[in-house]
Amino acid sequence: MDDVLRWRVLPMLVLLASSLVLYVRILPKKSISECSLLPYDHYWITSKRIVTPQGVITGAVEVREGKIVSLVESDYQRGSLLGRKVVDYGNAVIMPGLIDVHAHLDEPGRVEWEGFSSGTKAAAAGGVTTLVDMPLNSFPSTVSEETLRMKVEAAQKKIYVDVGFWGGLVPDNAFNISMLEGLLHAGVLGLKSFMCPSGINDFPMTNSTHIKEGLYVLAKYNRPLLVHAEVVLDSKNNEGLLDGDPSSRSYATYLKSRPPSWEEAAIKDLLAVAQDTKPGGQAEGAHVHIVHLSDAKASLDLIKDEKRNGPNGASISVETCPHYLAFAAEEIADGDTRFKCAPPIRDVTNRQNLWEALIDGHIDMLSSDHSPSVPELKLFDEGDFLRAWGGISSLQYVLPITWTYGQKYGVSFPQIATWWSERPAKLLGQKYKGAIISGNDADFAVWEPEVEFELDENYKTYHKHPNISPYIGRRLSGKVLATFVRGNLVFSEGSHAPAACGSPILAK
Ligand SMILES: NC(=O)NC(NC(N)=O)C(=O)[O-]
Ligand SMILES: [Zn+2]
Ligand SMILES: [Zn+2]
């Protein structure tokens, strides 16, 4: 009997106990959806600071099957929510998720620069719930139905947030209506073109005639054209600089090589063509959006003048980016090519003027223009501003940057929601995004504005190459606690949901 106990019953008991342990460990995993760190599809999130179009309220947002179904303004403390599934965020701010209308994720073709997985993980960790990928820097560029399909295919099962796509307007398709229509029909949210060389071989620049043609086609679809508005007026400034010339390390040299007059001349030409978007015009229904405005003087004045015509004027809008609001030319060390971008970061007065224009509503919105590359292309050893790749890496940090550098101007939560959610949603034609109201997608950024952190090499960044970002080494305030995309808790306290369940956004 002793032997029987030892050799038969004991091993069975051990087996039973271990399978019980296994069962208990597996059980919670099974019940949690792979897409969300929160295992419910009907729940409430509560906080003392919820940013709604009517102002900042204390209350609860009810979420069901990915949508906001009600908003309760009250001291939510228990009472009616007793016994419900509630996530209480206390004093943290609940805002509509950020919508970044301008990001380069570089997939397919240049995944070593970024990629859908790393880029959208960074977006989720930064409170960005929707982003729109630019048609260039990936390979091939998104300029046809076929190349859009390659993008959408590449994004499958890799995106942690919702992702839309811009198509490219290039000389090849500008006069080829069926090619452009194929691209629009396949679902790009609009088109993007460059008025100067883009730095990418298969993305050549367009002139006013191409842009005019593009606008006629866009008008039929009610979609926007985004334009990189700089024209090369004269590259004399770089002439005489030989390879290895020490002055190519100087930021001042780079700044002079792309003067504000390049932006001004481009915007002047662009606004002339944009006249067709006026009510009754040949391109009525199309819209012109100027990306990454840097010059807050003559270029901004042209935009302001056009906007003065109100609804009878051309249909235009403009964005600027956090790097133009955070940095100034005077502070950029020679050789520090992390700061190289086009148009360039200008002087302290210009930065101040950009902030004022944003606050006064002359600049409509913000975007990251997250445009990374491999570190080698930044030429850190040579520090050559003229030959280094231009583009700032920032996607994960845009919310704390806007908040931190906006303190000086008394920026409020509703302003951030306007610049980063409401107006971007409108540009994209996304009716169910951009605000915390019943019926909208349950896209939220939950963050703690008062929490400060050091953006050093220990900070967990999901961009593929954190060290190329000029924000490394800065102290920022505003920590993102949690991010919800269509009701899925995709990021929470440093972790992402196990599966990437963001949706591709294709226009219909
Ligand atoms: N090829 C690029 O990514 N260019 C980008 N580069 C910048 N902004 O420096 C841009 O948006 O123009
Ligand atoms: Zn650009
Ligand atoms: Zn860009």
PDB file of C-alpha atoms in Angstrom, residues 342-460:
ATOM      1  CA  ALA A 342      12.424  71.463 -44.273  1.00  0.00           C
ATOM      2  CA  PRO A 343      11.280  74.168 -44.071  1.00  0.00           C
ATOM      3  CA  PRO A 344      13.842  74.918 -41.384  1.00  0.00           C
ATOM      4  CA  ILE A 345      13.302  75.883 -37.752  1.00  0.00           C
ATOM      5  CA  ARG A 346      13.616  79.686 -37.726  1.00  0.00           C
ATOM      6  CA  ASP A 347      14.458  82.287 -35.060  1.00  0.00           C
ATOM      7  CA  VAL A 348      13.010  82.973 -31.610  1.00  0.00           C
ATOM      8  CA  THR A 349      10.733  85.784 -32.835  1.00  0.00           C
ATOM      9  CA  ASN A 350       9.326  83.541 -35.547  1.00  0.00           C
ATOM     10  CA  ARG A 351       8.579  80.861 -32.932  1.00  0.00           C
ATOM     11  CA  GLN A 352       6.704  83.396 -30.818  1.00  0.00           C
ATOM     12  CA  ASN A 353       4.715  84.529 -33.879  1.00  0.00           C
ATOM     13  CA  LEU A 354       3.793  80.947 -34.726  1.00  0.00           C
ATOM     14  CA  TRP A 355       2.425  80.409 -31.211  1.00  0.00           C
ATOM     15  CA  GLU A 356       0.381  83.590 -31.464  1.00  0.00           C
ATOM     16  CA  ALA A 357      -1.005  82.622 -34.873  1.00  0.00           C
ATOM     17  CA  LEU A 358      -1.990  79.219 -33.530  1.00  0.00           C
ATOM     18  CA  ILE A 359      -3.704  80.695 -30.502  1.00  0.00           C
ATOM     19  CA  ASP A 360      -5.474  83.321 -32.631  1.00  0.00           C
ATOM     20  CA  GLY A 361      -6.778  80.632 -34.974  1.00  0.00           C
ATOM     21  CA  HIS A 362      -4.801  81.652 -38.081  1.00  0.00           C
ATOM     22  CA  ILE A 363      -3.021  78.305 -37.958  1.00  0.00           C
ATOM     23  CA  ASP A 364      -5.656  75.590 -37.855  1.00  0.00           C
ATOM     24  CA  MET A 365      -3.949  72.556 -36.451  1.00  0.00           C
ATOM     25  CA  LEU A 366      -0.804  70.702 -35.457  1.00  0.00           C
ATOM     26  CA  SER A 367       0.786  67.607 -36.958  1.00  0.00           C
ATOM     27  CA  SER A 368       3.975  65.742 -36.082  1.00  0.00           C
ATOM     28  CA  ASP A 369       5.616  65.488 -39.544  1.00  0.00           C
ATOM     29  CA  HIS A 370       7.336  62.517 -37.922  1.00  0.00           C
ATOM     30  CA  SER A 371       9.955  61.861 -40.596  1.00  0.00           C
ATOM     31  CA  PRO A 372      12.659  59.511 -39.325  1.00  0.00           C
ATOM     32  CA  SER A 373      15.484  57.814 -41.186  1.00  0.00           C
ATOM     33  CA  VAL A 374      18.311  55.510 -40.209  1.00  0.00           C
ATOM     34  CA  PRO A 375      20.830  57.317 -37.953  1.00  0.00           C
ATOM     35  CA  GLU A 376      23.577  56.960 -40.603  1.00  0.00           C
ATOM     36  CA  LEU A 377      21.727  59.343 -42.926  1.00  0.00           C
ATOM     37  CA  LYS A 378      21.796  62.037 -40.247  1.00  0.00           C
ATOM     38  CA  LEU A 379      25.616  62.122 -40.699  1.00  0.00           C
ATOM     39  CA  PHE A 380      26.247  62.731 -37.005  1.00  0.00           C
ATOM     40  CA  ASP A 381      30.007  62.330 -37.391  1.00  0.00           C
ATOM     41  CA  GLU A 382      30.369  65.001 -40.049  1.00  0.00           C
ATOM     42  CA  GLY A 383      27.490  67.130 -38.745  1.00  0.00           C
ATOM     43  CA  ASP A 384      26.957  68.307 -42.314  1.00  0.00           C
ATOM     44  CA  PHE A 385      23.643  70.186 -42.403  1.00  0.00           C
ATOM     45  CA  LEU A 386      23.566  70.424 -46.175  1.00  0.00           C
ATOM     46  CA  ARG A 387      23.995  66.719 -46.857  1.00  0.00           C
ATOM     47  CA  ALA A 388      22.213  65.146 -43.851  1.00  0.00           C
ATOM     48  CA  TRP A 389      18.684  63.727 -44.234  1.00  0.00           C
ATOM     49  CA  GLY A 390      16.002  66.244 -43.260  1.00  0.00           C
ATOM     50  CA  GLY A 391      13.191  65.163 -40.979  1.00  0.00           C
ATOM     51  CA  ILE A 392      12.345  65.317 -37.287  1.00  0.00           C
ATOM     52  CA  SER A 393      11.435  62.270 -35.242  1.00  0.00           C
ATOM     53  CA  SER A 394       8.764  63.052 -32.633  1.00  0.00           C
ATOM     54  CA  LEU A 395       5.568  61.009 -32.967  1.00  0.00           C
ATOM     55  CA  GLN A 396       5.447  59.593 -29.429  1.00  0.00           C
ATOM     56  CA  TYR A 397       6.128  62.949 -27.756  1.00  0.00           C
ATOM     57  CA  VAL A 398       3.804  65.423 -29.471  1.00  0.00           C
ATOM     58  CA  LEU A 399       1.298  65.726 -26.629  1.00  0.00           C
ATOM     59  CA  PRO A 400       3.802  66.468 -23.836  1.00  0.00           C
ATOM     60  CA  ILE A 401       5.718  68.785 -26.202  1.00  0.00           C
ATOM     61  CA  THR A 402       2.632  70.829 -27.055  1.00  0.00           C
ATOM     62  CA  TRP A 403       1.709  71.023 -23.382  1.00  0.00           C
ATOM     63  CA  THR A 404       5.213  71.763 -22.064  1.00  0.00           C
ATOM     64  CA  TYR A 405       6.150  74.470 -24.565  1.00  0.00           C
ATOM     65  CA  GLY A 406       2.606  75.851 -24.553  1.00  0.00           C
ATOM     66  CA  GLN A 407       2.713  76.633 -20.821  1.00  0.00           C
ATOM     67  CA  LYS A 408       4.301  79.989 -21.542  1.00  0.00           C
ATOM     68  CA  TYR A 409       1.228  80.886 -23.633  1.00  0.00           C
ATOM     69  CA  GLY A 410      -1.322  79.546 -21.149  1.00  0.00           C
ATOM     70  CA  VAL A 411      -2.446  76.763 -23.483  1.00  0.00           C
ATOM     71  CA  SER A 412      -5.579  74.965 -22.272  1.00  0.00           C
ATOM     72  CA  PHE A 413      -6.845  71.387 -22.673  1.00  0.00           C
ATOM     73  CA  PRO A 414      -9.668  72.427 -25.033  1.00  0.00           C
ATOM     74  CA  GLN A 415      -7.134  74.223 -27.250  1.00  0.00           C
ATOM     75  CA  ILE A 416      -5.012  71.091 -27.463  1.00  0.00           C
ATOM     76  CA  ALA A 417      -8.124  69.088 -28.367  1.00  0.00           C
ATOM     77  CA  THR A 418      -8.994  71.606 -31.098  1.00  0.00           C
ATOM     78  CA  TRP A 419      -5.513  71.559 -32.668  1.00  0.00           C
ATOM     79  CA  TRP A 420      -4.847  67.855 -32.316  1.00  0.00           C
ATOM     80  CA  SER A 421      -8.282  66.252 -32.663  1.00  0.00           C
ATOM     81  CA  GLU A 422     -11.237  68.348 -33.750  1.00  0.00           C
ATOM     82  CA  ARG A 423      -9.744  70.171 -36.752  1.00  0.00           C
ATOM     83  CA  PRO A 424      -7.645  67.231 -37.961  1.00  0.00           C
ATOM     84  CA  ALA A 425     -10.798  65.044 -37.951  1.00  0.00           C
ATOM     85  CA  LYS A 426     -12.527  67.662 -40.079  1.00  0.00           C
ATOM     86  CA  LEU A 427      -9.655  67.780 -42.579  1.00  0.00           C
ATOM     87  CA  LEU A 428      -9.845  64.007 -42.909  1.00  0.00           C
ATOM     88  CA  GLY A 429     -13.626  63.990 -43.274  1.00  0.00           C
ATOM     89  CA  GLN A 430     -13.903  61.710 -40.231  1.00  0.00           C
ATOM     90  CA  LYS A 431     -17.328  62.488 -38.805  1.00  0.00           C
ATOM     91  CA  TYR A 432     -17.060  60.117 -35.892  1.00  0.00           C
ATOM     92  CA  LYS A 433     -13.703  61.162 -34.578  1.00  0.00           C
ATOM     93  CA  GLY A 434     -12.122  64.209 -32.979  1.00  0.00           C
ATOM     94  CA  ALA A 435     -14.408  64.887 -30.012  1.00  0.00           C
ATOM     95  CA  ILE A 436     -15.845  63.205 -26.940  1.00  0.00           C
ATOM     96  CA  ILE A 437     -19.524  63.170 -27.836  1.00  0.00           C
ATOM     97  CA  SER A 438     -22.151  60.416 -28.000  1.00  0.00           C
ATOM     98  CA  GLY A 439     -22.011  58.473 -31.249  1.00  0.00           C
ATOM     99  CA  ASN A 440     -18.297  59.035 -31.862  1.00  0.00           C
ATOM    100  CA  ASP A 441     -15.586  56.384 -31.846  1.00  0.00           C
ATOM    101  CA  ALA A 442     -14.294  55.729 -28.335  1.00  0.00           C
ATOM    102  CA  ASP A 443     -10.811  57.126 -29.060  1.00  0.00           C
ATOM    103  CA  PHE A 444      -9.211  58.642 -25.961  1.00  0.00           C
ATOM    104  CA  ALA A 445      -5.893  59.870 -24.653  1.00  0.00           C
ATOM    105  CA  VAL A 446      -5.705  59.738 -20.851  1.00  0.00           C
ATOM    106  CA  TRP A 447      -2.818  61.732 -19.461  1.00  0.00           C
ATOM    107  CA  GLU A 448      -1.394  63.417 -16.400  1.00  0.00           C
ATOM    108  CA  PRO A 449      -0.396  66.979 -17.296  1.00  0.00           C
ATOM    109  CA  GLU A 450       1.345  67.578 -13.970  1.00  0.00           C
ATOM    110  CA  VAL A 451       3.721  64.623 -14.186  1.00  0.00           C
ATOM    111  CA  GLU A 452       7.187  65.591 -15.389  1.00  0.00           C
ATOM    112  CA  PHE A 453       9.730  63.266 -16.889  1.00  0.00           C
ATOM    113  CA  GLU A 454      13.202  63.289 -18.311  1.00  0.00           C
ATOM    114  CA  LEU A 455      13.334  62.246 -21.935  1.00  0.00           C
ATOM    115  CA  ASP A 456      16.646  60.463 -21.626  1.00  0.00           C
ATOM    116  CA  GLU A 457      17.976  57.237 -23.099  1.00  0.00           C
ATOM    117  CA  ASN A 458      16.194  55.243 -20.357  1.00  0.00           C
ATOM    118  CA  TYR A 459      12.800  56.537 -21.440  1.00  0.00           C
ATOM    119  CA  LYS A 460      10.857  53.817 -23.232  1.00  0.00           C
TER     120      LYS A 460
END
